[in-house]
Coordinates of C-alpha atoms in Angstrom, one line a residue:
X369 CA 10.7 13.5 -11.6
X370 CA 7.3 13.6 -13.3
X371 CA 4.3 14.4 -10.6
X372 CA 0.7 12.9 -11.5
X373 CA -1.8 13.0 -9.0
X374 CA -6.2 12.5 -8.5
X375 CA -8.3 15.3 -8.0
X376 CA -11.9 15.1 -6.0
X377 CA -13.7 16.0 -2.9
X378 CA -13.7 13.8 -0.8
X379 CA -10.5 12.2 -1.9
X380 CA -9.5 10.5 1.1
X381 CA -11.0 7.5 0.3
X382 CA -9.0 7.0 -3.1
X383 CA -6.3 4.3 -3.3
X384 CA -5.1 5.8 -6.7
X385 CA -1.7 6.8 -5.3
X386 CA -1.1 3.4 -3.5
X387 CA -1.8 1.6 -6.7
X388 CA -0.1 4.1 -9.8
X389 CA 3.1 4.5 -7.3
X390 CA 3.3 0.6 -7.1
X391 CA 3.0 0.4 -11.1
X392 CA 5.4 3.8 -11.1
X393 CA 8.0 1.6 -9.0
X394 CA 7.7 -1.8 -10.6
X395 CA 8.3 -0.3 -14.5
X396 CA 11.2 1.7 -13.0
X397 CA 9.4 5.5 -14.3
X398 CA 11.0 8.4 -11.9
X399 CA 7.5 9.6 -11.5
X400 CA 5.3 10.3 -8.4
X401 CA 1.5 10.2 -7.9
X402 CA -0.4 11.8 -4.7
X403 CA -4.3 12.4 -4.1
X404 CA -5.6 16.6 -3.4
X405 CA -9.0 17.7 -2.5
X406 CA -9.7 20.8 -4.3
X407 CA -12.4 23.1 -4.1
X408 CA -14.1 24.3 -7.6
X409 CA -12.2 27.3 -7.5
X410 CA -8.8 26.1 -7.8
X411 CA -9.4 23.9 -10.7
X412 CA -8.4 26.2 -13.0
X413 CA -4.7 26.7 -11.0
X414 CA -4.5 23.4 -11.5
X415 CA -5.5 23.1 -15.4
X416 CA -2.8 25.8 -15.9
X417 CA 0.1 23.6 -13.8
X418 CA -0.7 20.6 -16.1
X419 CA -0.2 22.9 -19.0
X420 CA 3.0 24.4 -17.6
X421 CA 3.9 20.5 -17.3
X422 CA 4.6 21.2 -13.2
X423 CA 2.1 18.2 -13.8
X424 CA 2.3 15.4 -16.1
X425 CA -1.2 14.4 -16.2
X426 CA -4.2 13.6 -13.6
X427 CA -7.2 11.8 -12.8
X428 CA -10.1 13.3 -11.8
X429 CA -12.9 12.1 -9.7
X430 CA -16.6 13.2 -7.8
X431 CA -17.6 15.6 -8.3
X432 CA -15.3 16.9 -11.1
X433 CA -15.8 14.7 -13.8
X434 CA -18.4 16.5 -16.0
X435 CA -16.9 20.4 -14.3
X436 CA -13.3 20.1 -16.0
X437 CA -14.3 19.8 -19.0
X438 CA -14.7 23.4 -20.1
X439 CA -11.4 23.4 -19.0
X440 CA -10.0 20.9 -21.5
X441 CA -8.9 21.3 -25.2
X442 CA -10.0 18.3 -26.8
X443 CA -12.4 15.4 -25.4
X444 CA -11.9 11.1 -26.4
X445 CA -14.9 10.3 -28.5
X446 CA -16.0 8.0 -25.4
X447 CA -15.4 11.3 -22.6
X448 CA -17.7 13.4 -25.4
X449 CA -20.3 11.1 -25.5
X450 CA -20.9 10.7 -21.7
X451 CA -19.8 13.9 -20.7
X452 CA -17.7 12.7 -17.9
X453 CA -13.8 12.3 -17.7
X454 CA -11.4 11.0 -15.1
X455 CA -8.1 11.2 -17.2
X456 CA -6.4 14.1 -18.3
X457 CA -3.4 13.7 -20.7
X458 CA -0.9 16.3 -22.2
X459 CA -0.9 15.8 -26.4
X460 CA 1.3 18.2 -28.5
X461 CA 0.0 21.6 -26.8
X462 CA -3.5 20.3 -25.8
X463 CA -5.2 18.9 -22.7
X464 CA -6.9 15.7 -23.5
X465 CA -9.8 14.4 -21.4
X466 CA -10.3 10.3 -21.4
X467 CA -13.1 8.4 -20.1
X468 CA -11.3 5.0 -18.9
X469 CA -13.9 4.3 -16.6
X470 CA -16.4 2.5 -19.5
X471 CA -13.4 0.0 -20.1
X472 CA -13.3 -0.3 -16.1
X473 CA -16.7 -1.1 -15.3
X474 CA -17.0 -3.2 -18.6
X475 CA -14.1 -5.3 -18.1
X476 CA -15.5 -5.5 -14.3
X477 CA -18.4 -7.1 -15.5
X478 CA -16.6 -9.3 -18.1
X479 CA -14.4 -10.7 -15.1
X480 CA -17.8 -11.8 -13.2
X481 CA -19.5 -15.0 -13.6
X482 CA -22.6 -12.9 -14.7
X483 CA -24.3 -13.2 -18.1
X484 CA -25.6 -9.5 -18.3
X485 CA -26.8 -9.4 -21.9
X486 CA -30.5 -9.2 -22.0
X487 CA -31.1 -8.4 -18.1
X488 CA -33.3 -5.4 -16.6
X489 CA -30.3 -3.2 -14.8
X490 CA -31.7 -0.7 -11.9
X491 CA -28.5 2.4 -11.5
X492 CA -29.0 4.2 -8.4
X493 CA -27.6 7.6 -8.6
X494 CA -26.9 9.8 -11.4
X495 CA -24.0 11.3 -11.1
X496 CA -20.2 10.9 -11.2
X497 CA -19.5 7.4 -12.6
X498 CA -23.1 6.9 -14.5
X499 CA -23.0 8.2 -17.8
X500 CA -20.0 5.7 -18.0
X501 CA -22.2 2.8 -16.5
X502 CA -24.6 3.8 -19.2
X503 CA -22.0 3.4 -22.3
X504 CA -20.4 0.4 -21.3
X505 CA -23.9 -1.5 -20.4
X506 CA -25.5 -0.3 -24.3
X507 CA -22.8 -1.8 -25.2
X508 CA -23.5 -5.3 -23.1
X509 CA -26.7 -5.3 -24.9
X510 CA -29.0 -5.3 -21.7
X511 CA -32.7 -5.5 -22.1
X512 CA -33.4 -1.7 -20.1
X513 CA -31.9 0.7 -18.0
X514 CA -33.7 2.6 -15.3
X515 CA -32.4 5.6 -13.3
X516 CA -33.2 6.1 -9.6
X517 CA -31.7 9.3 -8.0
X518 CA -32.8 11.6 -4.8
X519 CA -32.5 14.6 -7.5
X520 CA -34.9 13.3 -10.2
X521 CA -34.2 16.1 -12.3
X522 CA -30.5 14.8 -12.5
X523 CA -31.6 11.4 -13.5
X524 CA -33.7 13.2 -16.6
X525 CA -30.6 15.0 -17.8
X526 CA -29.5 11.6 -18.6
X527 CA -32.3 11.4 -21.5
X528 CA -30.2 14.1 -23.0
X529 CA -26.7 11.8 -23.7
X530 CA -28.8 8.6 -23.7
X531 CA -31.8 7.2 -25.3
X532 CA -34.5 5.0 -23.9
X533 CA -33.6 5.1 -20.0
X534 CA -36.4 4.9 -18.1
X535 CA -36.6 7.0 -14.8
X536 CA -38.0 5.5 -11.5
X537 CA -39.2 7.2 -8.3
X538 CA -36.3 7.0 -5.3
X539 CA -37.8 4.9 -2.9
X540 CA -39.3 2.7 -4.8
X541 CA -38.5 -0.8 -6.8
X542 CA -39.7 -3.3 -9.2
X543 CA -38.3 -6.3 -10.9
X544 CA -34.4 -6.1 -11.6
X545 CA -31.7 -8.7 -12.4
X546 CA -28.8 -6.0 -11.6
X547 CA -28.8 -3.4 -8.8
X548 CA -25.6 -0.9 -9.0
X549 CA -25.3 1.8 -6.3
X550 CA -23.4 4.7 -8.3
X551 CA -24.4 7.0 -5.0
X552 CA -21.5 7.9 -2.6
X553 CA -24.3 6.2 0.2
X554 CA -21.8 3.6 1.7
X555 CA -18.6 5.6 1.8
X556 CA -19.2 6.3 5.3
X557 CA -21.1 3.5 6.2
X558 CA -24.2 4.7 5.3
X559 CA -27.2 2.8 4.4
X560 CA -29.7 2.6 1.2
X561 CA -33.2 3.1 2.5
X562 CA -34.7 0.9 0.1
X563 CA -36.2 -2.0 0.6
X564 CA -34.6 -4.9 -1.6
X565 CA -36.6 -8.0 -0.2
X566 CA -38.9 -7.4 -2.9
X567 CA -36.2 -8.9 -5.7
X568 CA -36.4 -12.4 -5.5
X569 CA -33.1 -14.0 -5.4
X570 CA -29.9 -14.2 -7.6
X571 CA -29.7 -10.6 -8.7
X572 CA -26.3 -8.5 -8.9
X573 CA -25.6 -6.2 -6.5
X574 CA -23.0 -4.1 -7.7
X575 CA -21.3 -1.2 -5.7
X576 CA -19.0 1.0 -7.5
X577 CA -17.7 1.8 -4.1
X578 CA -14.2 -0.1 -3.3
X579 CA -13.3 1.3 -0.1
X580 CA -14.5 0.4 2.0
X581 CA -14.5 -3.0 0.5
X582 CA -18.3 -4.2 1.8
X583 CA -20.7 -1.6 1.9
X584 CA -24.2 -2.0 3.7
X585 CA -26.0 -2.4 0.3
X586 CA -23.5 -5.6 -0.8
X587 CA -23.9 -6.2 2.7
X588 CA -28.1 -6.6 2.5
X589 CA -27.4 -8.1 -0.8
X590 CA -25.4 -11.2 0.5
X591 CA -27.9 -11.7 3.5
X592 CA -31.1 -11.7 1.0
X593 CA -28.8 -14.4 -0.8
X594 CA -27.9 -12.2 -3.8
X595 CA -24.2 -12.1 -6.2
X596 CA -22.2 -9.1 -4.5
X597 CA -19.2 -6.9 -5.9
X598 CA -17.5 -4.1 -5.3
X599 CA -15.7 -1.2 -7.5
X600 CA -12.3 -3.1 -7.3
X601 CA -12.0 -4.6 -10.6
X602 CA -13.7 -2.0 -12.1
X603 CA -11.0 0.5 -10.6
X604 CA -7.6 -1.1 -10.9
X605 CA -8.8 -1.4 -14.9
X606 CA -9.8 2.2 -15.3
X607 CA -6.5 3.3 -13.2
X608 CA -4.5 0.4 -15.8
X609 CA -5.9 2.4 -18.6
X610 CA -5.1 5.6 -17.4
X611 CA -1.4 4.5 -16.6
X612 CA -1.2 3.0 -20.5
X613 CA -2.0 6.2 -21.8
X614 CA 0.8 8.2 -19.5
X615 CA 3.4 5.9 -20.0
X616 CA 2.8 3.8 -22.9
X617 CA 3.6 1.1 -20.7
X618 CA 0.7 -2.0 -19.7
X619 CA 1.5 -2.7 -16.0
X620 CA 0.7 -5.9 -14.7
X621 CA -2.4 -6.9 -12.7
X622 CA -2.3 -10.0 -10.7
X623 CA -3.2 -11.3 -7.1
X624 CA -0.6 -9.1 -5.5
X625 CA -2.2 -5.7 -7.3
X626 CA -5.7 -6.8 -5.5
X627 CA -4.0 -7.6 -2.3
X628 CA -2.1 -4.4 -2.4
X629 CA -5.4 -2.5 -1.8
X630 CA -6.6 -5.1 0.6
X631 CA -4.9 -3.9 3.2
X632 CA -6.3 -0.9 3.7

């Protein structure tokens, strides 16, 4: 039996296993998938099991995403140009890291009844998901980007993968059709300090956060009358990509995948 498994500190929070051992089950692959919270210093235990093939192949999430990749033999063209991966594949000899989370976030967005070309998008937080945010919306064609993290020196690192991102001061806000929290501020039911009256009406709020399902900052969105969602979509089509390029196989998504996670 195959073992794949997700990588990350915290982890608990992860529904990866749920949803790849649901996919492993319905295509009939004698494979298994569990969650493990390492600490830095066993990643590279780790890197050699996958090249020993005790593991098939893993996903990777905060904060690990940019740290593996030292680790890795050859980079996607999409995981080289944002520095980040959450995929790691075994190719003739070499570990392969993928990016899948531009196609998640961008199909995400797609899915929405939200015309995002030409729109001002605010990104709280820098780290983890962001450089991927970054791709896929260049890509959308939106009129600016502006970075807002606690660190702002992490936010200027961005100017070296990306051009034209503007930086703005944490704590404070101007005029924005899309608001994405890409901070790990709502995991534990914490709350954004910012104030958000200040936008007007009909903006995004978008949380990359899935579980739980309504943070406090979708929360504050939907009371100031605003378009909420959360990191669902986004992360059943980064984990669909991820299990396309383990298994060669496209699993299904339908109502039952999204009620699956619902019930945690």
């Amino acid at each position: 039996m195959k073992k794949y498994l997700v990588i990350g500190n915290p982890i608990d929070h992860s529904l990866s296993p749920k949803l790849q051992n649901y996919w492993l089950k319905e295509n009939n692959i004698d494979a298994s998938y569990d969650k493990i919270k390492l600490g830095i210093h066993e990643i590279k235990n780790l890197i050699q099991d996958i090249k020993e093939q005790k593991i098939a192949g893993c996903n990777v999430t905060v904060p690990f995403k940019k740290t593996i990749i030292p680790f890795l033999d050859k980079l996607s063209p999409e995981a080289e140009q944002t520095q980040s991966v959450n995929t790691i594949t075994f190719d003739n000899g070499d570990l392969v890291g993928h990016n899948t989370d531009i196609v998640g976030f961008d199909t995400a967005i797609k899915k929405l009844n939200f015309s995002i070309k030409g729109k001002k998008v605010l990104i709280l937080g820098a780290g983890g998901v962001v450089p991927s945010i970054i791709f896929a919306l260049k890509n959308m064609h939106v009129q600016e980007i502006t970075i807002s993290n606690r660190t702002r020196e992490k936010a200027e690192n961005l100017r070296v993968l990306f051009d034209n991102l503007k930086i703005l001061k944490w704590g404070t806000l101007t005029d924005f059709h899309v608001v994405i929290n890409a901070t790990s501020l709502g995991l534990n039911n914490e709350t954004i300090n910012l104030d958000f009256s200040s936008l007007g009406k009909d903006k995004l709020f978008y949380d990359v956060i899935y579980n739980p399902r309504e943070t406090n900052f979708l929360k504050i969105g939907k009371q100031l009358g605003h378009k909420t969602e959360n990191g669902k979509t986004m992360f059943v089509y980064q984990a669909l990509e991820a299990f396309k390029l383990w298994h060669r196989i496209v699993p299904n998504v339908n109502t039952n995948t999204f009620k699956l996670l619902d019930n945690d």
